[in-house]
Coordinates of C-alpha atoms in Angstrom, one line a residue:
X1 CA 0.0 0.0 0.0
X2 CA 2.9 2.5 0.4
X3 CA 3.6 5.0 -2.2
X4 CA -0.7 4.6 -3.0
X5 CA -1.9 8.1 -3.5
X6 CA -5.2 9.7 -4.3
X7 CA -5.5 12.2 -7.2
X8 CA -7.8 15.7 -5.5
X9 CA -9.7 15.4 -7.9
X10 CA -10.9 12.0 -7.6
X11 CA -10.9 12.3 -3.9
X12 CA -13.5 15.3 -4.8
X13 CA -15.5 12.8 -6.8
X14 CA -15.7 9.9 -4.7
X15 CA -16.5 12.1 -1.8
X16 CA -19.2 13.9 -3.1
X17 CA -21.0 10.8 -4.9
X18 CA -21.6 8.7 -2.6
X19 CA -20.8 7.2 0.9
X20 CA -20.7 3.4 -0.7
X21 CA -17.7 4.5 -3.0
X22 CA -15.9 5.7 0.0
X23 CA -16.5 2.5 2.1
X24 CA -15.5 0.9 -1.5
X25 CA -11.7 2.2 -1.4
X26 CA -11.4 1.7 2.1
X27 CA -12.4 -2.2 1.6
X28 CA -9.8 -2.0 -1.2
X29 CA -7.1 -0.6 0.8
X30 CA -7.9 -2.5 3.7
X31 CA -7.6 -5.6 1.9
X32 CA -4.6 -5.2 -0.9
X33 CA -2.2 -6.8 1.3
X34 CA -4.3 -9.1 3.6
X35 CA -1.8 -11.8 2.4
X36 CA 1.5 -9.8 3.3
X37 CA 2.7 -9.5 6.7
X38 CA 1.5 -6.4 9.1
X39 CA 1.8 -2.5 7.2
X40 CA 4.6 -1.2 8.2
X41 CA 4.6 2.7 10.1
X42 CA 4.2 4.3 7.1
X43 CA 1.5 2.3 5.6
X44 CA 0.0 2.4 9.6
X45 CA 0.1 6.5 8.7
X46 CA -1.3 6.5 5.7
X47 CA -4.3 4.1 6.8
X48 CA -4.4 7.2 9.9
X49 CA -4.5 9.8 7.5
X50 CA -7.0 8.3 5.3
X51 CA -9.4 7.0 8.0
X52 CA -9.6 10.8 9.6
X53 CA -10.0 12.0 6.1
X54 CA -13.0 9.3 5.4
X55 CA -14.3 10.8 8.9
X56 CA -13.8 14.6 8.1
X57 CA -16.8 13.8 5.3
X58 CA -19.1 12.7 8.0
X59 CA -19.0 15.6 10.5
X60 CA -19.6 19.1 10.8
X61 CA -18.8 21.8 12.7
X62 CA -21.3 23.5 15.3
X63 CA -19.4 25.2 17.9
X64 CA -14.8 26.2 17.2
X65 CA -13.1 27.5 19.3
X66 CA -9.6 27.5 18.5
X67 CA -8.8 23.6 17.2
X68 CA -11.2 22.3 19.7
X69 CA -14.8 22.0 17.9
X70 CA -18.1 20.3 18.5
X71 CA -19.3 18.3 15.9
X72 CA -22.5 16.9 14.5
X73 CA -23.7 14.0 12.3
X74 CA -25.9 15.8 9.6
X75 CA -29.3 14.6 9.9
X76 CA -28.7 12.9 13.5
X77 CA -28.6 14.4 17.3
X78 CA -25.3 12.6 17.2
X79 CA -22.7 14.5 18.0
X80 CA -18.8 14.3 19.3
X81 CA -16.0 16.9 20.7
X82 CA -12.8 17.1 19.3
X83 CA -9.5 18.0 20.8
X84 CA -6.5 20.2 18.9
X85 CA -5.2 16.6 17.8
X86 CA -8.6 15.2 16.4
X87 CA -9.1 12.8 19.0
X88 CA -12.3 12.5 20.4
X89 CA -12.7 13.2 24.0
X90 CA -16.4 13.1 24.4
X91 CA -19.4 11.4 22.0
X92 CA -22.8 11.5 22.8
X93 CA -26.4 13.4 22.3
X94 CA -26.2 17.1 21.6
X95 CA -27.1 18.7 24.9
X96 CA -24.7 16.1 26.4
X97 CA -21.7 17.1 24.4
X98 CA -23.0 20.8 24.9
X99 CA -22.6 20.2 29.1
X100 CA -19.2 18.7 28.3
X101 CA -17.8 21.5 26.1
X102 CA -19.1 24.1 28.6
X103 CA -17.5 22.5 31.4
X104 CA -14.1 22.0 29.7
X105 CA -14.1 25.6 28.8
X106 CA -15.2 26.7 32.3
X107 CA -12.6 24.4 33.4
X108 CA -10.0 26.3 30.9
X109 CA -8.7 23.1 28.8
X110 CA -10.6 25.3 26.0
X111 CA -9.4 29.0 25.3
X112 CA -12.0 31.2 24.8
X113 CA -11.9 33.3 21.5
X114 CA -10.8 37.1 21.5
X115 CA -10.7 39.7 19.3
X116 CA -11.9 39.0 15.3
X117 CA -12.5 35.9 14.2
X118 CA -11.2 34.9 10.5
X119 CA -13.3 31.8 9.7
X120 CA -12.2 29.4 7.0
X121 CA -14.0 27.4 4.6
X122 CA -12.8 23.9 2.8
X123 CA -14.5 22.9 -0.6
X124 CA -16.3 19.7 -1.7
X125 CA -15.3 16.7 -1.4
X126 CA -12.5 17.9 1.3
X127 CA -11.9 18.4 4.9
X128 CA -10.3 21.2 7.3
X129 CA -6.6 19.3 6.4
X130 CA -6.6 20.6 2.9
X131 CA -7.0 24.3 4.0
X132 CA -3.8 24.3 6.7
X133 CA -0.9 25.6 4.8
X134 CA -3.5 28.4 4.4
X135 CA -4.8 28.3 7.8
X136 CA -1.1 28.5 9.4
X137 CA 0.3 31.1 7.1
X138 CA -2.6 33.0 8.5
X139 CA -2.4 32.4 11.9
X140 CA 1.2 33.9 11.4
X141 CA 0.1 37.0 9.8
X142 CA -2.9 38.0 11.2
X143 CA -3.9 39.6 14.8
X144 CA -6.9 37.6 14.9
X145 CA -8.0 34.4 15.8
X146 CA -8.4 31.7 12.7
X147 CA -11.0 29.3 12.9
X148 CA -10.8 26.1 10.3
X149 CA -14.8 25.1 9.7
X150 CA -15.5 22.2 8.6
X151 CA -18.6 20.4 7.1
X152 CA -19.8 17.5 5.9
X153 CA -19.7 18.2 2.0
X154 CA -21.6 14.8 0.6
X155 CA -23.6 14.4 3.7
X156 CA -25.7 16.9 3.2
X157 CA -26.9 19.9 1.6
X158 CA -25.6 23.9 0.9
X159 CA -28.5 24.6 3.3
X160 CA -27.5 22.8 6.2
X161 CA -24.3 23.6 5.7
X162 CA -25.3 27.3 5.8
X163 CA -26.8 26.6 9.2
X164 CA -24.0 24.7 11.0
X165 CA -22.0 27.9 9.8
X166 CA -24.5 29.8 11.5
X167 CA -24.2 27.9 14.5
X168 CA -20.7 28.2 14.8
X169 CA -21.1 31.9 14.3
X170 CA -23.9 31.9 17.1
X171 CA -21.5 30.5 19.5
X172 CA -18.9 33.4 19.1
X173 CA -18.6 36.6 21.7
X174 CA -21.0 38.6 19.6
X175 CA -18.8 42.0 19.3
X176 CA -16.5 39.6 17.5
X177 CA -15.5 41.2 13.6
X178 CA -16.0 38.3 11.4
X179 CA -14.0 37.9 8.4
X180 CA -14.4 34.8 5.6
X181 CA -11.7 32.8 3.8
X182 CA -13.5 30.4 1.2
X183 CA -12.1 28.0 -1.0
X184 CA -14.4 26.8 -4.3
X185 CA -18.0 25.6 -2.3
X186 CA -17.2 26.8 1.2
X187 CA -17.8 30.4 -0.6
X188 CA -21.2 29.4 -1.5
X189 CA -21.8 28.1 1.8
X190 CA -20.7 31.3 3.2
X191 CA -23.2 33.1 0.6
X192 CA -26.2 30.3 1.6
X193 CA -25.5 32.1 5.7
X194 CA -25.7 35.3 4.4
X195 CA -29.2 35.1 3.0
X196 CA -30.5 33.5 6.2
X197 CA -28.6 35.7 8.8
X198 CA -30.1 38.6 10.3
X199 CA -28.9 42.1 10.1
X200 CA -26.7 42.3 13.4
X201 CA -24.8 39.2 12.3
X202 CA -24.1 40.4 8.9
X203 CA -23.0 43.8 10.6
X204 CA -20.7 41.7 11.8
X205 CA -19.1 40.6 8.7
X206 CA -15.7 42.8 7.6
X207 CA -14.3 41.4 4.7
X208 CA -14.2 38.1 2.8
X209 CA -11.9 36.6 0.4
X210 CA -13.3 34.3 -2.5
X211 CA -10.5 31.4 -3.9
X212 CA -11.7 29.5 -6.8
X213 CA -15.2 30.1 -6.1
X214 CA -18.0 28.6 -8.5
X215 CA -20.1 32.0 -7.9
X216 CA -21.4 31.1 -11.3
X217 CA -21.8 27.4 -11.1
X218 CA -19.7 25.0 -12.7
X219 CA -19.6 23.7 -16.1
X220 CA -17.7 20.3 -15.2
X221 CA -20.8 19.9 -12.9
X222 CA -23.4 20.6 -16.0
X223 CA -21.5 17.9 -17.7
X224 CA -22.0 15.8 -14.6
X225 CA -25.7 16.6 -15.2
X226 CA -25.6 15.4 -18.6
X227 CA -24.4 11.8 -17.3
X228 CA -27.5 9.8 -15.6
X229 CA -25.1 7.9 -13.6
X230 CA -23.2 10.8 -12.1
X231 CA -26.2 12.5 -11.7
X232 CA -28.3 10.0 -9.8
X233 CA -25.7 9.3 -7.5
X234 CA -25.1 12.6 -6.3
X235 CA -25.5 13.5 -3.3
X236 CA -25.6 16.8 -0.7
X237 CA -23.5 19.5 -1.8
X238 CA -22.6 17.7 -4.8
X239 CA -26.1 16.7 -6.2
X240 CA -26.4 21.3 -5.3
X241 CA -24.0 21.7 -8.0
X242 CA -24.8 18.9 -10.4
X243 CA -28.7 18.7 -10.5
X244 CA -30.5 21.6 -8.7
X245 CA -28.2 24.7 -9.5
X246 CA -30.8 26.8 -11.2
X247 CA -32.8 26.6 -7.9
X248 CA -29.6 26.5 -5.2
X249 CA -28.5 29.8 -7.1
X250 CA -31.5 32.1 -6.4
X251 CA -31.1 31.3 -2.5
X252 CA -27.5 32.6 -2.5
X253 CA -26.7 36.1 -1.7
X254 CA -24.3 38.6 -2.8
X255 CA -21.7 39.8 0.5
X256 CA -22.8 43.0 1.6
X257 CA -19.3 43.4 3.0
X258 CA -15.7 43.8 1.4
X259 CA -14.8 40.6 -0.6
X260 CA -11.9 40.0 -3.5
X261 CA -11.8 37.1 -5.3
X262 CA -8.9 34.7 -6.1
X263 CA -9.4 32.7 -9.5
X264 CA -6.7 30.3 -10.7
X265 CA -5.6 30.2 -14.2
X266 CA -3.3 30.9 -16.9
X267 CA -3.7 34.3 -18.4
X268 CA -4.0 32.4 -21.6
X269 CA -7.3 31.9 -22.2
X270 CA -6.9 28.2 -22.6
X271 CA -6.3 27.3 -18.9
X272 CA -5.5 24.3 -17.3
X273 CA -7.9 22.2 -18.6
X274 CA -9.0 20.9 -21.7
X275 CA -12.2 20.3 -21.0
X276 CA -13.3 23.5 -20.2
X277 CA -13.8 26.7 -22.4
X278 CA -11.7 29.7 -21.7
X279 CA -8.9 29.8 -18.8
X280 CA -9.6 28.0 -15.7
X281 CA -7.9 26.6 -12.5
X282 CA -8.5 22.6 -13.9
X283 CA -11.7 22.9 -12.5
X284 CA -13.4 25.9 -12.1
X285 CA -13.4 28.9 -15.4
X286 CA -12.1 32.2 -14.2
X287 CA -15.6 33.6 -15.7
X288 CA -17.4 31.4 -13.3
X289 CA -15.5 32.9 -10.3
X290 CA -16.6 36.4 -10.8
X291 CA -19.6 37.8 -9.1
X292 CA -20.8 41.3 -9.3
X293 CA -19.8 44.0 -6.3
X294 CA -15.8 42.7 -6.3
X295 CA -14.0 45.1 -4.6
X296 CA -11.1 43.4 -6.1
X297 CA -10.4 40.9 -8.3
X298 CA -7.1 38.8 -8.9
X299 CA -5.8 36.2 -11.3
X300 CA -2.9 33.5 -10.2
X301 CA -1.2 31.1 -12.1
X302 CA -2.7 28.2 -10.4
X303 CA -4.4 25.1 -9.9
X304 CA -7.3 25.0 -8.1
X305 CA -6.3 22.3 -5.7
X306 CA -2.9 24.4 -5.2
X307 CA -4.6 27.6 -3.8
X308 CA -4.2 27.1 -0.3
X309 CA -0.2 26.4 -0.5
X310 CA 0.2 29.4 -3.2
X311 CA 2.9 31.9 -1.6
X312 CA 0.8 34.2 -3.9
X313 CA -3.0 33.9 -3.3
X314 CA -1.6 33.6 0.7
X315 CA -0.2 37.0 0.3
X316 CA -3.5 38.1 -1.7
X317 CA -5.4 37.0 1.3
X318 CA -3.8 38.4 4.1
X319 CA -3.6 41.6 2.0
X320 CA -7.0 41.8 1.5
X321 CA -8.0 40.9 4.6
X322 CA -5.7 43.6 6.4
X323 CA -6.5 46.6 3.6
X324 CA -9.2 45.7 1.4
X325 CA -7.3 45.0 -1.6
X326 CA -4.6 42.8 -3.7
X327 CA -1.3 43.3 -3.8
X328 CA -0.4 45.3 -7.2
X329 CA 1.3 43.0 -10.0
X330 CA 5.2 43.0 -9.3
X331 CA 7.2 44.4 -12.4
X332 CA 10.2 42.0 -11.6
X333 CA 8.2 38.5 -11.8
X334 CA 5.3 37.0 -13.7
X335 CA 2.8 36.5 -10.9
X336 CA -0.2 37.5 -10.1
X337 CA -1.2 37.8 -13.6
X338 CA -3.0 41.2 -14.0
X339 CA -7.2 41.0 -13.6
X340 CA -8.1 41.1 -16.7
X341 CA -5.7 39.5 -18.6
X342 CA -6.5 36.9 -21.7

């Protein structure tokens, strides 16, 4: 099983099909070398790594604080706490694991959050690992507290994971500034929150930067749409995208606050995919990230998987985040490419 590895983008697919598939490659991995002797430590990691990736697709978030979070099943009163090391220290009904979390704050194992809160979103198919190089780059550069969010992306639905944003929201200090990092369909989950939140929550609301965001749906999805398969196994976010975007579009709003957007692609107008028309990141078309009221809007030479560990779109984001805008083009190397570009 060493040196096995999953390409993102079939990780994407698997996740957001079904929960059979999934189940499917574990029974595979599980069982390629049931005839060799014991995995060794890196096959032991891998299997690690894997199994608390498989469980990152089951769980979201309802209450962060720090990298301590309460967690629910979608569609159960199930829910579990985690610690900084996602282990789980506590499992049980809602209002139990509620108790619990108060009491480990109140008994200071938990740090309470201070100051503004910069809240970051994973897309489908992934979990809160594939957003750290991002998440640490801004915990380094930021006087604010960064909260990872994570959601169950094929579990369930844009809608519900609109609420579970809003219920990690609810459970901050409520004069804390709230600031939004999305990548590709955390954006729209932020968007789904803003249409249901009320007006002293979106007062709330500073700025928010957009990476790779389908604002405008996604035409690898409408080729999904096209394939009966594909688009009968679909499920919660994914089966959003796939089958019920003309309706999932109208319920998403536009950010009354600051927000830039990131796309990836190569200034070309080819991109990095050619399956898609015009420049794109490999997945998304830089004409599909754009969304009218940008404050800014820049254009990286990028993959859309890559965002997150770009030295570039991190500088972007922290930019933006502290001022309200992108750094300006640097005359002395070739990236970003300029907004606007062909």
């Amino acid at each position: 099983m060493a040196g096995i590895s999953l390409n993102i983008r079939w990780y994407a697919v698997i996740a957001g099909l079904s929960l059979p598939a999934w189940l499917l490659v574990v029974a595979l991995a599980c069982t390629a070398r049931a005839d060799e002797p014991a995995a060794d430590a890196a096959d032991a990691a891998w299997i690690d790594r894997f199994r608390r990736a498989a469980e990152a697709l089951e769980w979201s978030d309802a209450i962060v604080r720090h990298d301590w979070r309460l967690q629910q099943r979608p569609g159960s009163d199930e829910c579990r706490i985690l610690d900084p090391q996602d282990r789980c220290v506590h499992e049980g009904s809602r209002d139990a694991c509620l108790r619990e979390f108060d009491a480990l704050e109140r008994a200071g194992r938990i740090p309470r959050v201070e100051g503004p809160a910069v809240i970051v979103l994973h897309g489908l198919g992934e979990g809160r690992a594939s957003m750290r190089p991002l998440v640490d780059h801004l915990r380094k550069e930021l006087e604010a507290t960064v909260l990872s969010f994570g959601y169950a992306s094929p579990r369930a639905g844009i809608d519900d994971h609109g609420r579970s944003l809003g219920s990690v929201i609810a459970s901050l200090p409520h004069d804390s500034r709230i600031h939004f990092v999305g990548h590709s369909l955390g954006n729209l989950v932020v968007r789904r929150w803003m249409s249901m939140a009320g007006a002293a929550d979106l007062a709330r609301v500073h700025r928010m930067v957009m990476l790779g965001a389908p604002n405008q749906g996604s035409d690898l999805a409408r080729m999904a749409s096209k394939i009966w398969v594909l688009a009968a196994l679909s499920n919660g976010a994914a089966r959003d995208l796939v089958v019920d975007w003309p309706q999932v579009s109208r319920s998403l709003a536009v950010p009354a606050c600051s927000f830039g957007i990131v796309a990836g692609g190569k200034g070309d107008g080819r991109g990095y995919s050619a399956l898609l028309e015009g420049d794109d990141d490999a997945v998304v078309r830089v004409d599909e990230t754009r969304l009218d009221g940008a404050d800014d809007f820049l254009l990286v030479p990028v993959s859309h998987a890559a965002m997150m560990k770009n030295e570039t779109v991190q500088r972007a984001t922290v930019s933006f985040l502290k001022t309200g805008a992108f750094p300006k083009p640097r005359p002395d190397g070739p990236d970003p490419i300029p907004a606007g570009s062909r």
